[in-house]
CSV table of C-alpha atoms and ligand atoms in Angstrom, one decimal:
chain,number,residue,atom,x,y,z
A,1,UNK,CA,151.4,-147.3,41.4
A,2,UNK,CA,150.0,-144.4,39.9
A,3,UNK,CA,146.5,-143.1,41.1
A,4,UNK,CA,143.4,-142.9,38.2
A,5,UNK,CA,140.7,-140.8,38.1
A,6,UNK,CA,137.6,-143.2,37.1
A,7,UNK,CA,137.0,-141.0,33.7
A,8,UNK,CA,139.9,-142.3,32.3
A,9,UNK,CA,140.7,-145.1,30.5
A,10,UNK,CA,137.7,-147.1,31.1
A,11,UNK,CA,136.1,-148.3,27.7
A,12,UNK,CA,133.6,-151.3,27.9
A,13,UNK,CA,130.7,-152.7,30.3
A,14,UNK,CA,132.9,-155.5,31.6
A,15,UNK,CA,135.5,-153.0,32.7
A,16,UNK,CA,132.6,-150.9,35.0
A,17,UNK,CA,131.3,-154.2,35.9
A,18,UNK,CA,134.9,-155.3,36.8
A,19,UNK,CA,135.5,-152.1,39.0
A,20,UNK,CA,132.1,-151.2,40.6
A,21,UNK,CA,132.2,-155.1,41.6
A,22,UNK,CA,135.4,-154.7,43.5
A,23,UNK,CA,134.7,-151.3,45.5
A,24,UNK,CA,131.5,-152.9,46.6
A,25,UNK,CA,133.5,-156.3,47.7
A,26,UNK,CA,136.1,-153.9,49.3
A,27,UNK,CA,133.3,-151.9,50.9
A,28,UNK,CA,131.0,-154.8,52.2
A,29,UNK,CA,134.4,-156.4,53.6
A,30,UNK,CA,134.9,-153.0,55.8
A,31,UNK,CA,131.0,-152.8,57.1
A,32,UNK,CA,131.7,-156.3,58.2
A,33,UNK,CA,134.9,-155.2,60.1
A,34,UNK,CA,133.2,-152.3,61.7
A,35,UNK,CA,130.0,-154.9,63.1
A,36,UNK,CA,132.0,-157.6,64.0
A,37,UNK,CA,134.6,-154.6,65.9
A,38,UNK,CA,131.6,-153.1,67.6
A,39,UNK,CA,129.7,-156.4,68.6
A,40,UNK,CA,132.9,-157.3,70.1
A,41,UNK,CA,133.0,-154.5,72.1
A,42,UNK,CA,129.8,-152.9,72.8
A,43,UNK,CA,127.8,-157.0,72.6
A,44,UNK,CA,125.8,-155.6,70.3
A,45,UNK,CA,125.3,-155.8,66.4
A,46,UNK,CA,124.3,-152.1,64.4
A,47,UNK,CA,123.8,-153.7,61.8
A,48,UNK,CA,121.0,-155.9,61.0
A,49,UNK,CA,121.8,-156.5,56.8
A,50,UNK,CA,123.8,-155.5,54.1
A,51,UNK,CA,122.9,-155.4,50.4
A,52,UNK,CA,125.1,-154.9,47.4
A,53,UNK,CA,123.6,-154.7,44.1
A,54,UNK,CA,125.6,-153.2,40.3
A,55,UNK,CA,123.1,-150.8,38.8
A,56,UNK,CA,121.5,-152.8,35.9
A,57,UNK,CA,122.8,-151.4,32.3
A,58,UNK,CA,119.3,-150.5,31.4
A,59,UNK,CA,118.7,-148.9,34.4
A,60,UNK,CA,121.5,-146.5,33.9
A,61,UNK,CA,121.4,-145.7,30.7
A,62,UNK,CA,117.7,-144.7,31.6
A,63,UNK,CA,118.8,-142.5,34.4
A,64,UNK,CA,121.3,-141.3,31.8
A,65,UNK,CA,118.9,-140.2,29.2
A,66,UNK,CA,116.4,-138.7,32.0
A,67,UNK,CA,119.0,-136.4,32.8
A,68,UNK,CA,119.7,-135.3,28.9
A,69,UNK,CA,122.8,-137.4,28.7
A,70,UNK,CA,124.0,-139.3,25.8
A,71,UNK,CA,124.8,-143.2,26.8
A,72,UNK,CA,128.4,-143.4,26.7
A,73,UNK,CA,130.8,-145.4,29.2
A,74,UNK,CA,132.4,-141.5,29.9
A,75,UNK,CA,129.0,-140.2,31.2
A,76,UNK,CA,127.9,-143.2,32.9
A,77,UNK,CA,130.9,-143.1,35.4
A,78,UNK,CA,131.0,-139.5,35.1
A,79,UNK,CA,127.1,-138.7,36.3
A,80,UNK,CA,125.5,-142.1,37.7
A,81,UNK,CA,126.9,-141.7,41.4
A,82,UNK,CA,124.9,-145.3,42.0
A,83,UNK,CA,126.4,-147.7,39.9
A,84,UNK,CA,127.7,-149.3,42.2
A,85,UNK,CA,125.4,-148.6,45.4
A,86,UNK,CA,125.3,-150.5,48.9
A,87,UNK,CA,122.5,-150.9,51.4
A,88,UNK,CA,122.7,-150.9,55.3
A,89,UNK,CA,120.0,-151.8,56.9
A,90,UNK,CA,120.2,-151.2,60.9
A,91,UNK,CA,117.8,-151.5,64.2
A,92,UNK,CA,118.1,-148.1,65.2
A,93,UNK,CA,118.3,-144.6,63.7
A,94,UNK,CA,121.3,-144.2,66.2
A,95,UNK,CA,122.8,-146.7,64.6
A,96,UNK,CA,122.8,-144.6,61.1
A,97,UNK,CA,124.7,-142.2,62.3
A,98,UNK,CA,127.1,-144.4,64.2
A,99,UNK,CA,127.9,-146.6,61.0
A,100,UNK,CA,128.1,-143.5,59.3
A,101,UNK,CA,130.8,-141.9,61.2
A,102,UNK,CA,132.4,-145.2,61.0
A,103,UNK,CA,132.5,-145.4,57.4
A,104,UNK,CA,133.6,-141.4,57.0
A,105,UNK,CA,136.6,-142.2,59.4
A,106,UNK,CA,138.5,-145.0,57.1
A,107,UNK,CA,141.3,-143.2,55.8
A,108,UNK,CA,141.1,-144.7,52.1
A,109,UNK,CA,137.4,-143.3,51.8
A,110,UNK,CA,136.3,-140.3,50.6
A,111,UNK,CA,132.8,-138.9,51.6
A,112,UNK,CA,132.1,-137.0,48.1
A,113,UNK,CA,128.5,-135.6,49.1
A,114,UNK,CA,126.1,-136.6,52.3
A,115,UNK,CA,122.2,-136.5,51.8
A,116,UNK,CA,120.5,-136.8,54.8
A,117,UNK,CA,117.1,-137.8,54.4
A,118,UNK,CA,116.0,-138.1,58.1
A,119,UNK,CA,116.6,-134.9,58.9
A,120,UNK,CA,115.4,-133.9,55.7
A,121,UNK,CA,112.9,-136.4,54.4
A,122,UNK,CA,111.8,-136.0,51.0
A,123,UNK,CA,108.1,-134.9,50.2
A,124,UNK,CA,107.3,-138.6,49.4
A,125,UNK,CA,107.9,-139.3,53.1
A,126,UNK,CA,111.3,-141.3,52.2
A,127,UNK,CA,113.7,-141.2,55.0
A,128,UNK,CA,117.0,-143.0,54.3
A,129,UNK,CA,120.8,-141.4,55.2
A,130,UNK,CA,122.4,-141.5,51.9
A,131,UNK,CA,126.4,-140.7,51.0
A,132,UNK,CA,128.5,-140.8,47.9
A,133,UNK,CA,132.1,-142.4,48.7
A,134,UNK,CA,134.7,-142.8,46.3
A,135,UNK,CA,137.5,-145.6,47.3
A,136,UNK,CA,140.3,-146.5,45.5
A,137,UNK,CA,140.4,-150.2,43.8
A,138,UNK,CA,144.0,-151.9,43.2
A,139,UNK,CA,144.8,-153.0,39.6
A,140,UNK,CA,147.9,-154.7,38.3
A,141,UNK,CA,149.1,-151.3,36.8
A,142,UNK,CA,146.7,-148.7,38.4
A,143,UNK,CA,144.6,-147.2,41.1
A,144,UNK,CA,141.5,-146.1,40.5
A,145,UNK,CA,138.8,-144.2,42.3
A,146,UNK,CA,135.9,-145.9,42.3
A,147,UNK,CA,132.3,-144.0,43.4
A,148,UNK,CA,129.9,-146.0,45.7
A,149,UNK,CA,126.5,-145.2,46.8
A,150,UNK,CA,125.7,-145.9,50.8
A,151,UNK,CA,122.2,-146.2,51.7
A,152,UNK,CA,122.1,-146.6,55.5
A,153,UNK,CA,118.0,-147.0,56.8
A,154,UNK,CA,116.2,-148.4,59.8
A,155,UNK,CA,114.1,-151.9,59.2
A,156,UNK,CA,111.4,-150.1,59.3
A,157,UNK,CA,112.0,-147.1,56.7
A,158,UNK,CA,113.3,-149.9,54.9
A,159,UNK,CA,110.4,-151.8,54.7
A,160,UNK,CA,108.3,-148.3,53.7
A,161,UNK,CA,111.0,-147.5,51.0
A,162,UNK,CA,110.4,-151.3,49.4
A,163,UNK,CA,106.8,-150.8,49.2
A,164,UNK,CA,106.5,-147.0,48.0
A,165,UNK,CA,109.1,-148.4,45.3
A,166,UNK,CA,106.6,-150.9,44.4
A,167,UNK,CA,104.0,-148.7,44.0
A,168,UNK,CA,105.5,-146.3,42.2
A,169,UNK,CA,106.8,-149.1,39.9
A,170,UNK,CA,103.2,-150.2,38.9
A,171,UNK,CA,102.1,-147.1,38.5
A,172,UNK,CA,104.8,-145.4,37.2
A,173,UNK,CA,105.3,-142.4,39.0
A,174,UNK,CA,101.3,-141.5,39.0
A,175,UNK,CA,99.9,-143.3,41.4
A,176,UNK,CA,96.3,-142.1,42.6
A,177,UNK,CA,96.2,-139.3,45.5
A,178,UNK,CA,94.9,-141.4,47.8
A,179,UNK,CA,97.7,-143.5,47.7
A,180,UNK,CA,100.4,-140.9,47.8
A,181,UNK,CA,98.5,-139.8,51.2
A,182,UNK,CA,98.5,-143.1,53.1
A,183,UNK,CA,102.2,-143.5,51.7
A,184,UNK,CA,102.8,-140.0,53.6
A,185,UNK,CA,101.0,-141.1,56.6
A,186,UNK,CA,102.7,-144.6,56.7
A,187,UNK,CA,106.1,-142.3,56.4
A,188,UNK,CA,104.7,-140.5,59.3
A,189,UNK,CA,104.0,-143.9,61.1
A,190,UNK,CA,107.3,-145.0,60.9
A,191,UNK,CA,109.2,-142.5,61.9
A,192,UNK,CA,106.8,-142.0,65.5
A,193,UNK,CA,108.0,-146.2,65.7
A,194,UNK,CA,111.4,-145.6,64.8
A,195,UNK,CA,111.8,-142.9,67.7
A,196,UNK,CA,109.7,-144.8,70.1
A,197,UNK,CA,111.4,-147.8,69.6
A,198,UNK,CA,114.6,-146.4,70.0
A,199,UNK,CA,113.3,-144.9,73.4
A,200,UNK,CA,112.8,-147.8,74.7
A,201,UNK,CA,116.1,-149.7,73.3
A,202,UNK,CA,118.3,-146.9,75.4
A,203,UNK,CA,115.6,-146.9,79.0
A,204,UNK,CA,116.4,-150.6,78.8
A,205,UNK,CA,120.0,-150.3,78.0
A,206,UNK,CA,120.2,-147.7,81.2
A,207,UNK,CA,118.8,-150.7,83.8
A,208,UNK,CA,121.1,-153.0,81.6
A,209,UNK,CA,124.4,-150.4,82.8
A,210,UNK,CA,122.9,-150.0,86.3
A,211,UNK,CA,123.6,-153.9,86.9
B,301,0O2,P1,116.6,-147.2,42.2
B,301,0O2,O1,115.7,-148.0,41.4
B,301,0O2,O2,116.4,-147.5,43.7
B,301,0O2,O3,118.0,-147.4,41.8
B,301,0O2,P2,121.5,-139.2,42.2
B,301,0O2,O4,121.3,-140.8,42.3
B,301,0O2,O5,122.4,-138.7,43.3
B,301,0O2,O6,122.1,-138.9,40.8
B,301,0O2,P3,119.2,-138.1,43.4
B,301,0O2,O7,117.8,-138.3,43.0
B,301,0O2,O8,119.6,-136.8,43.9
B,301,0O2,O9,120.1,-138.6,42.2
B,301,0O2,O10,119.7,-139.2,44.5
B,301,0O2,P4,119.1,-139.4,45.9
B,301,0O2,O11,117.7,-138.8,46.1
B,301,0O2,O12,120.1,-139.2,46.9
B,301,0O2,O13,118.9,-141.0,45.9
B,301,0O2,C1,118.4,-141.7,44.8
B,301,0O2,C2,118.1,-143.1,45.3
B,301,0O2,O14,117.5,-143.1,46.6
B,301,0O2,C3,117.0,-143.8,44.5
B,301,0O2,O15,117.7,-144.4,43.4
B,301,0O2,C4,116.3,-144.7,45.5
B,301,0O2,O16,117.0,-145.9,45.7
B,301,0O2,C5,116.3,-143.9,46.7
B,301,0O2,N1,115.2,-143.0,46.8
B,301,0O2,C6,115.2,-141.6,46.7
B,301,0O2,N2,114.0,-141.1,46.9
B,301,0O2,C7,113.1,-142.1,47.1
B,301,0O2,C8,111.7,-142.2,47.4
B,301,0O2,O17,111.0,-141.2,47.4
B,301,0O2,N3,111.2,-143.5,47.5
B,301,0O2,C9,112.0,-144.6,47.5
B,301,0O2,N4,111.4,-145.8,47.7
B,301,0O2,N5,113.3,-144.5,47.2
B,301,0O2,C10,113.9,-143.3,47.1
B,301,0O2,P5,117.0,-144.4,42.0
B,301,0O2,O18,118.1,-144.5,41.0
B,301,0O2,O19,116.1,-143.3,41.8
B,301,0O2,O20,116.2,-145.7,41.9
């Protein structure tokens, strides 16, 4: 079969509904692989959740116009990288990386760009490791690449992302100084637990591999 580049021949909603859907199905199968793989081998799980969500219509066409482009099918699959987007929520920020890695090393995926927002958090105080893959989805008379957004966090920047998001919701973007600080400070917060906890996981697994 011949291969597709998404741009083409794709003319309605239910045809980017259609597609997005299956890379994410294709892509939450493979995360499950990789956990189940590792738990079987290292007796331990990386991965504490998954989510999978298609971008809402109205959300896109918003981020479409935000960025001055008109709300065609074309520019939608063309400039939204998260229509289709994925979340991995694990224990450790070891864990990010290792899923990561994972994920770049399957063949059929293609890592398109790699933001890493732990190394780099953003002035917000987000943290969050984020790629762009594009993975190719079987039709009866075609291939086509479809582009999927990973978003691999900790629990706990997790749970500082889904508040800030909140917030930011409610107040759309403006929310009072004071708030924006604590945010920062909570970012702060989180990131001292992640390391600390993550301390301890590896002093306990070194008595664990002393036994
Ligand atoms: P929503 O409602 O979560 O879908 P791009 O998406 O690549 O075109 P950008 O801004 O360069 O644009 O992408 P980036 O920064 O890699 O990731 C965007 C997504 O990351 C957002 O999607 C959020 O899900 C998340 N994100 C980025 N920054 C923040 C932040 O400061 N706080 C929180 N809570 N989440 C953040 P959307 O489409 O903006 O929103």
């Amino acid at each position: 079969a011949s291969s597709t580049n998404i741009t083409d021949d794709i003319n309605t909603w239910e045809e980017v509904n259609l597609l997005y859907n299956a890379a994410l199905k294709q892509i939450t199968t493979k995360i499950e692989i990789l956990n189940e793989e590792f738990q079987e081998v290292h007796r331990y799980n990386p991965i504490e959740h998954v989510k999978a969500r298609v971008k809402a219509p109205e959300s896109i066409v918003k981020k479409l116009k935000r960025n001055g482009y008109e709300s065609t099918i074309g520019n939608m699959v063309r400039y939204v990288n998260d229509i289709a987007g994925i979340r991995i929520i694990c224990s450790f920020t070891s864990d990010i990386y290792r899923i990561a890695e994972m994920i770049s090393n399957q063949k059929d995926i293609q890592v398109i760009t790699v933001k890493d927002y732990i190394m780099n958090p953003k002035n917000s105080g987000y943290r969050s490791y984020h790629m762009i893959v594009s993975l190719p989805v079987y039709l009866s008379d075609r291939i086509v690449n479809v582009k999927v957004e990973i978003q691999i966090r900790t629990v706990a920047m997790d749970f500082w992302a889904s508040l800030e998001h909140k917030i930011q919701y409610k107040f759309e973007g403006k929310a009072p100084g004071h708030i924006n600080e604590e945010l920062t400070e909570c970012a702060e917060m989180v990131a001292n637990l992640d390391a600390r906890m993550l301390q301890l996981n590896e002093e306990i697994l070194a008595i664990e591999g002393e036994h």
